mmCIF file of C-alpha atoms in Angstrom:
data_model
loop_
_atom_site.group_PDB
_atom_site.id
_atom_site.type_symbol
_atom_site.label_atom_id
_atom_site.label_comp_id
_atom_site.label_asym_id
_atom_site.label_seq_id
_atom_site.Cartn_x
_atom_site.Cartn_y
_atom_site.Cartn_z
ATOM 1 C CA ASP A 1 250.291 229.274 225.409
ATOM 2 C CA ILE A 2 247.207 227.935 227.594
ATOM 3 C CA HIS A 3 247.198 230.935 229.861
ATOM 4 C CA GLN A 4 247.181 233.563 227.284
ATOM 5 C CA ASP A 5 244.277 231.974 225.357
ATOM 6 C CA ILE A 6 241.998 232.218 228.498
ATOM 7 C CA ARG A 7 240.483 235.723 228.692
ATOM 8 C CA GLY A 8 240.367 237.167 232.109
ATOM 9 C CA LEU A 9 242.669 234.544 233.772
ATOM 10 C CA ASP A 10 245.313 236.083 235.909
ATOM 11 C CA PRO A 11 247.857 233.366 236.717
ATOM 12 C CA VAL A 12 250.244 233.542 239.742
ATOM 13 C CA GLU A 13 254.063 233.173 238.823
ATOM 14 C CA GLU A 14 255.577 231.089 241.672
ATOM 15 C CA MET A 15 258.983 229.465 242.230
ATOM 16 C CA GLN A 16 260.333 227.135 244.918
ATOM 17 C CA ALA A 17 262.573 228.360 247.737
ATOM 18 C CA GLU A 18 263.449 226.076 250.699
ATOM 19 C CA GLY A 19 261.060 223.560 249.388
ATOM 20 C CA ILE A 20 257.969 226.235 249.613
ATOM 21 C CA TRP A 21 256.326 227.616 246.602
ATOM 22 C CA VAL A 22 256.649 231.528 246.843
ATOM 23 C CA GLU A 23 255.081 234.140 244.576
ATOM 24 C CA THR A 24 257.806 235.824 242.482
ATOM 25 C CA ALA A 25 256.037 238.962 242.920
ATOM 26 C CA THR A 26 256.630 238.873 246.695
ATOM 27 C CA LEU A 27 260.444 238.108 246.043
ATOM 28 C CA GLU A 28 260.651 241.190 243.615
ATOM 29 C CA VAL A 29 259.016 243.578 246.241
ATOM 30 C CA ASP A 30 261.313 242.314 248.859
ATOM 31 C CA GLU A 31 264.316 242.754 246.604
ATOM 32 C CA ARG A 32 263.151 246.515 245.824
ATOM 33 C CA ASN A 33 262.871 247.019 249.386
ATOM 34 C CA ALA A 34 266.187 245.561 250.331
ATOM 35 C CA ARG A 35 264.822 243.121 252.877
ATOM 36 C CA PRO A 36 265.016 239.222 253.177
ATOM 37 C CA THR A 37 262.047 237.196 252.236
ATOM 38 C CA GLY A 38 260.739 235.042 255.099
ATOM 39 C CA ILE A 39 259.794 231.397 254.129
ATOM 40 C CA ASN A 40 257.526 229.540 256.407
ATOM 41 C CA THR A 41 259.110 225.867 256.571
ATOM 42 C CA ARG A 42 257.444 222.924 258.335
ATOM 43 C CA ASP A 43 260.696 221.807 260.091
ATOM 44 C CA ARG A 44 262.847 224.835 260.618
ATOM 45 C CA GLY A 45 260.269 227.543 261.126
ATOM 46 C CA THR A 46 260.759 230.781 259.252
ATOM 47 C CA VAL A 47 263.964 230.838 257.077
ATOM 48 C CA ASP A 48 264.997 234.213 255.779
ATOM 49 C CA ILE A 49 266.524 234.052 252.086
ATOM 50 C CA ASP A 50 267.898 236.696 249.848
ATOM 51 C CA PRO A 51 265.295 237.400 247.265
ATOM 52 C CA ALA A 52 267.722 238.829 244.809
ATOM 53 C CA VAL A 53 269.641 235.361 244.701
ATOM 54 C CA ALA A 54 266.299 233.713 244.091
ATOM 55 C CA ASN A 55 265.365 236.043 241.374
ATOM 56 C CA ASN A 56 268.546 235.872 239.539
ATOM 57 C CA ALA A 57 267.741 232.124 238.610
ATOM 58 C CA PHE A 58 265.168 233.515 236.287
ATOM 59 C CA THR A 59 265.997 237.032 235.089
ATOM 60 C CA LYS A 60 268.928 239.407 235.101
ATOM 61 C CA LYS A 61 268.766 242.104 237.748
ATOM 62 C CA ALA A 62 268.404 244.890 235.002
ATOM 63 C CA ALA A 63 264.973 243.270 234.082
ATOM 64 C CA ARG A 64 263.489 243.805 237.703
ATOM 65 C CA GLN A 65 264.831 247.342 238.026
ATOM 66 C CA GLU A 66 261.747 249.369 237.349
ATOM 67 C CA GLU A 67 263.636 252.768 237.492
ATOM 68 C CA VAL A 68 265.775 251.601 234.359
ATOM 69 C CA TRP A 69 263.919 252.617 231.103
ATOM 70 C CA LYS A 70 263.253 249.650 228.795
ATOM 71 C CA PRO A 71 261.368 249.830 225.523
ATOM 72 C CA SER A 72 257.854 248.473 225.153
ATOM 73 C CA VAL A 73 256.618 246.545 221.967
ATOM 74 C CA PHE A 74 253.416 246.501 219.891
ATOM 75 C CA ILE A 75 252.986 243.559 217.705
ATOM 76 C CA SER A 76 250.968 244.014 214.536
ATOM 77 C CA TYR A 77 250.041 240.699 213.002
ATOM 78 C CA SER A 78 247.239 238.906 210.960
ATOM 79 C CA LYS A 79 244.998 236.168 212.659
ATOM 80 C CA SER A 80 246.573 233.789 210.120
ATOM 81 C CA ASN A 81 249.899 234.354 211.793
ATOM 82 C CA VAL A 82 249.106 233.605 215.329
ATOM 83 C CA ASN A 83 251.489 230.538 215.411
ATOM 84 C CA GLN A 84 254.393 233.051 214.334
ATOM 85 C CA ARG A 85 253.244 235.716 216.736
ATOM 86 C CA LYS A 86 253.529 233.101 219.617
ATOM 87 C CA ARG A 87 257.075 232.150 218.334
ATOM 88 C CA LEU A 88 258.153 235.757 218.377
ATOM 89 C CA GLU A 89 256.959 236.266 221.912
ATOM 90 C CA LEU A 90 259.243 233.420 222.995
ATOM 91 C CA ASP A 91 262.324 235.456 221.974
ATOM 92 C CA LEU A 92 260.722 238.697 223.453
ATOM 93 C CA ILE A 93 260.234 237.057 226.880
ATOM 94 C CA VAL A 94 264.016 236.098 226.746
ATOM 95 C CA LEU A 95 264.967 239.598 226.079
ATOM 96 C CA LYS A 96 262.756 240.881 228.698
ATOM 97 C CA ASN A 97 264.213 238.547 231.215
ATOM 98 C CA ALA A 98 267.788 240.029 229.970
ATOM 99 C CA GLY A 99 266.473 243.446 230.869
ATOM 100 C CA LEU A 100 266.232 244.575 227.406
ATOM 101 C CA LEU A 101 262.504 244.963 227.017
ATOM 102 C CA ALA A 102 259.744 246.203 229.385
ATOM 103 C CA ALA A 103 256.692 244.443 227.928
ATOM 104 C CA HIS A 104 255.130 243.399 224.788
ATOM 105 C CA TRP A 105 251.516 243.709 223.732
ATOM 106 C CA HIS A 106 248.945 242.341 221.130
ATOM 107 C CA ASP A 107 245.284 242.288 220.624
ATOM 108 C CA ARG A 108 244.720 239.025 222.489
ATOM 109 C CA MET A 109 245.693 241.055 225.729
ATOM 110 C CA ILE A 110 242.660 243.266 225.372
ATOM 111 C CA ASP A 111 240.602 243.064 228.631
ATOM 112 C CA PRO A 112 237.067 241.727 228.363
ATOM 113 C CA GLY A 113 234.558 244.521 227.914
ATOM 114 C CA ASP A 114 237.219 246.956 226.609
ATOM 115 C CA PRO A 115 236.482 248.671 223.128
ATOM 116 C CA TRP A 116 238.891 246.767 221.044
ATOM 117 C CA ASP A 117 239.730 249.684 218.632
ATOM 118 C CA ALA A 118 240.490 252.114 221.336
ATOM 119 C CA ALA A 119 242.575 249.653 223.146
ATOM 120 C CA ILE A 120 244.725 248.819 220.037
ATOM 121 C CA GLN A 121 245.100 252.651 219.196
ATOM 122 C CA ARG A 122 246.077 253.272 222.791
ATOM 123 C CA GLU A 123 248.747 250.668 223.068
ATOM 124 C CA LEU A 124 250.041 251.498 219.453
ATOM 125 C CA ALA A 125 250.480 255.143 220.512
ATOM 126 C CA GLY A 126 252.320 254.396 223.692
ATOM 127 C CA ALA A 127 254.718 251.697 222.179
ATOM 128 C CA ASP A 128 258.413 252.349 221.584
ATOM 129 C CA VAL A 129 258.750 249.636 218.849
ATOM 130 C CA VAL A 130 256.148 248.304 216.544
ATOM 131 C CA ILE A 131 256.879 244.839 215.077
ATOM 132 C CA VAL A 132 254.905 244.196 212.010
ATOM 133 C CA LEU A 133 254.547 240.418 211.304
ATOM 134 C CA VAL A 134 254.607 240.672 207.329
ATOM 135 C CA SER A 135 252.719 238.218 205.296
ATOM 136 C CA ALA A 136 250.337 238.230 202.407
ATOM 137 C CA ALA A 137 247.345 237.824 204.801
ATOM 138 C CA ALA A 138 248.808 240.829 206.940
ATOM 139 C CA LEU A 139 249.044 242.998 203.790
ATOM 140 C CA ALA A 140 245.537 242.190 202.778
ATOM 141 C CA THR A 141 243.994 243.032 206.207
ATOM 142 C CA GLU A 142 242.564 246.437 205.887
ATOM 143 C CA TYR A 143 242.834 247.234 209.665
ATOM 144 C CA ILE A 144 246.461 246.567 209.585
ATOM 145 C CA THR A 145 247.300 248.613 206.454
ATOM 146 C CA GLN A 146 245.049 251.520 207.207
ATOM 147 C CA PHE A 147 244.770 251.771 210.998
ATOM 148 C CA GLU A 148 248.018 250.168 212.477
ATOM 149 C CA ILE A 149 250.769 250.831 210.011
ATOM 150 C CA PRO A 150 250.134 254.405 209.047
ATOM 151 C CA PRO A 151 249.836 255.895 212.642
ATOM 152 C CA ALA A 152 252.770 253.728 213.815
ATOM 153 C CA LEU A 153 254.902 255.311 210.941
ATOM 154 C CA ALA A 154 253.653 258.903 211.746
ATOM 155 C CA GLY A 155 254.401 258.374 215.538
ATOM 156 C CA LYS A 156 257.281 258.053 217.680
ATOM 157 C CA ALA A 157 257.908 254.271 217.557
ATOM 158 C CA VAL A 158 260.577 252.432 215.472
ATOM 159 C CA VAL A 159 258.710 250.247 213.195
ATOM 160 C CA VAL A 160 260.203 246.963 212.338
ATOM 161 C CA PRO A 161 258.866 244.756 209.466
ATOM 162 C CA LEU A 162 259.504 241.039 210.320
ATOM 163 C CA ILE A 163 259.069 239.262 207.102
ATOM 164 C CA LEU A 164 257.387 235.903 207.441
ATOM 165 C CA GLU A 165 257.065 234.776 203.727
ATOM 166 C CA GLU A 166 257.403 236.040 200.192
ATOM 167 C CA CYS A 167 254.987 238.851 199.786
ATOM 168 C CA GLN A 168 254.578 242.341 198.166
ATOM 169 C CA TRP A 169 255.651 244.250 201.128
ATOM 170 C CA GLU A 170 257.974 246.348 199.044
ATOM 171 C CA LEU A 171 254.893 248.013 197.409
ATOM 172 C CA THR A 172 253.608 249.084 200.749
ATOM 173 C CA ALA A 173 254.544 252.022 203.109
ATOM 174 C CA LEU A 174 257.090 249.538 204.799
ATOM 175 C CA GLU A 175 259.142 249.639 201.709
ATOM 176 C CA PRO A 176 261.776 252.073 202.927
ATOM 177 C CA LEU A 177 262.328 250.320 206.331
ATOM 178 C CA ASN A 178 265.104 247.960 207.087
ATOM 179 C CA ALA A 179 263.455 244.599 207.833
ATOM 180 C CA LEU A 180 264.248 241.421 209.704
ATOM 181 C CA PRO A 181 265.522 238.678 209.483
ATOM 182 C CA GLU A 182 268.876 239.763 208.195
ATOM 183 C CA LYS A 183 268.652 241.192 204.635
ATOM 184 C CA GLY A 184 264.876 240.798 204.737
ATOM 185 C CA VAL A 185 265.109 237.083 203.876
ATOM 186 C CA PRO A 186 261.731 235.750 204.875
ATOM 187 C CA ILE A 187 261.507 233.366 207.819
ATOM 188 C CA ASN A 188 260.192 230.494 205.898
ATOM 189 C CA LYS A 189 263.235 230.639 203.567
ATOM 190 C CA TRP A 190 265.636 229.833 206.422
ATOM 191 C CA ASN A 191 266.791 226.288 206.860
ATOM 192 C CA PRO A 192 266.614 225.440 209.610
ATOM 193 C CA ARG A 193 263.675 227.913 210.173
ATOM 194 C CA ALA A 194 265.135 228.564 213.739
ATOM 195 C CA ASP A 195 268.001 230.301 212.229
ATOM 196 C CA GLY A 196 265.685 232.977 210.816
ATOM 197 C CA TRP A 197 264.040 233.575 214.189
ATOM 198 C CA LYS A 198 267.554 233.774 215.649
ATOM 199 C CA SER A 199 268.506 236.449 213.060
ATOM 200 C CA ALA A 200 265.451 238.362 213.972
ATOM 201 C CA ALA A 201 265.922 238.166 217.665
ATOM 202 C CA THR A 202 269.501 239.391 217.297
ATOM 203 C CA GLY A 203 268.390 242.430 215.296
ATOM 204 C CA LEU A 204 265.750 243.280 217.952
ATOM 205 C CA LYS A 205 268.355 242.865 220.696
ATOM 206 C CA LYS A 206 270.597 245.355 218.836
ATOM 207 C CA LEU A 207 267.743 247.598 218.645
ATOM 208 C CA PHE A 208 266.551 247.585 222.182
ATOM 209 C CA ARG A 209 270.130 248.205 223.344
ATOM 210 C CA LYS A 210 270.419 251.066 221.000
ATOM 211 C CA LEU A 211 267.230 252.535 222.385
ATOM 212 C CA ILE A 212 268.277 252.066 226.015
ATOM 213 C CA ASP A 213 271.749 253.528 225.554
ATOM 214 C CA ALA A 214 270.195 256.602 223.644
ATOM 215 C CA ARG A 215 267.794 257.161 226.654
ATOM 216 C CA LYS A 216 270.652 256.900 229.080
ATOM 217 C CA ALA A 217 272.691 259.360 226.941
ATOM 218 C CA ARG A 218 269.861 261.877 227.305
ATOM 219 C CA ALA A 219 269.275 261.486 230.933
#
């Protein structure tokens, strides 16, 4: 949460191996090239480790196989629902680590200096799945209803309404779509609320697997 709110920050992801911090990017490159990773220890000199074993502690192998197609996600949301967007991202990270998702994107990821509208439209056009966090605030946001939802529905992406609260979403262009959580019961109606997020994550998992299987069948 701290990292994603600092624009321009490029944090380095590391993990410990043989007591030494190693960049996960290095481990992943070595794994793709089928070579061991050399760890420079103080008492034993250079020690070779199997990078795949180290990487398996955090992600499934499918998540690290770049040649395997996985869907990308665009998140459409109101600024009033930032906390819910962050909660959704936790489940997307789990699905990514399981090898079911390539990446997700939202407007907070726009690089400094980039035209925001062009960046949003570019990412929207390239997404395989568009998740719309549906709330009264989102439905009252002109940019969402006029410049995100219509092109998403007209494009190649699967559009998934994720209902956060009771609102008039059935009166919008989203009405024909199958919504999450299960049966379109809003997140804030679930008790405990975590069950609602679990239901939504389960639905997304099934969708991602369906898209991956369909791509494999066409290959």
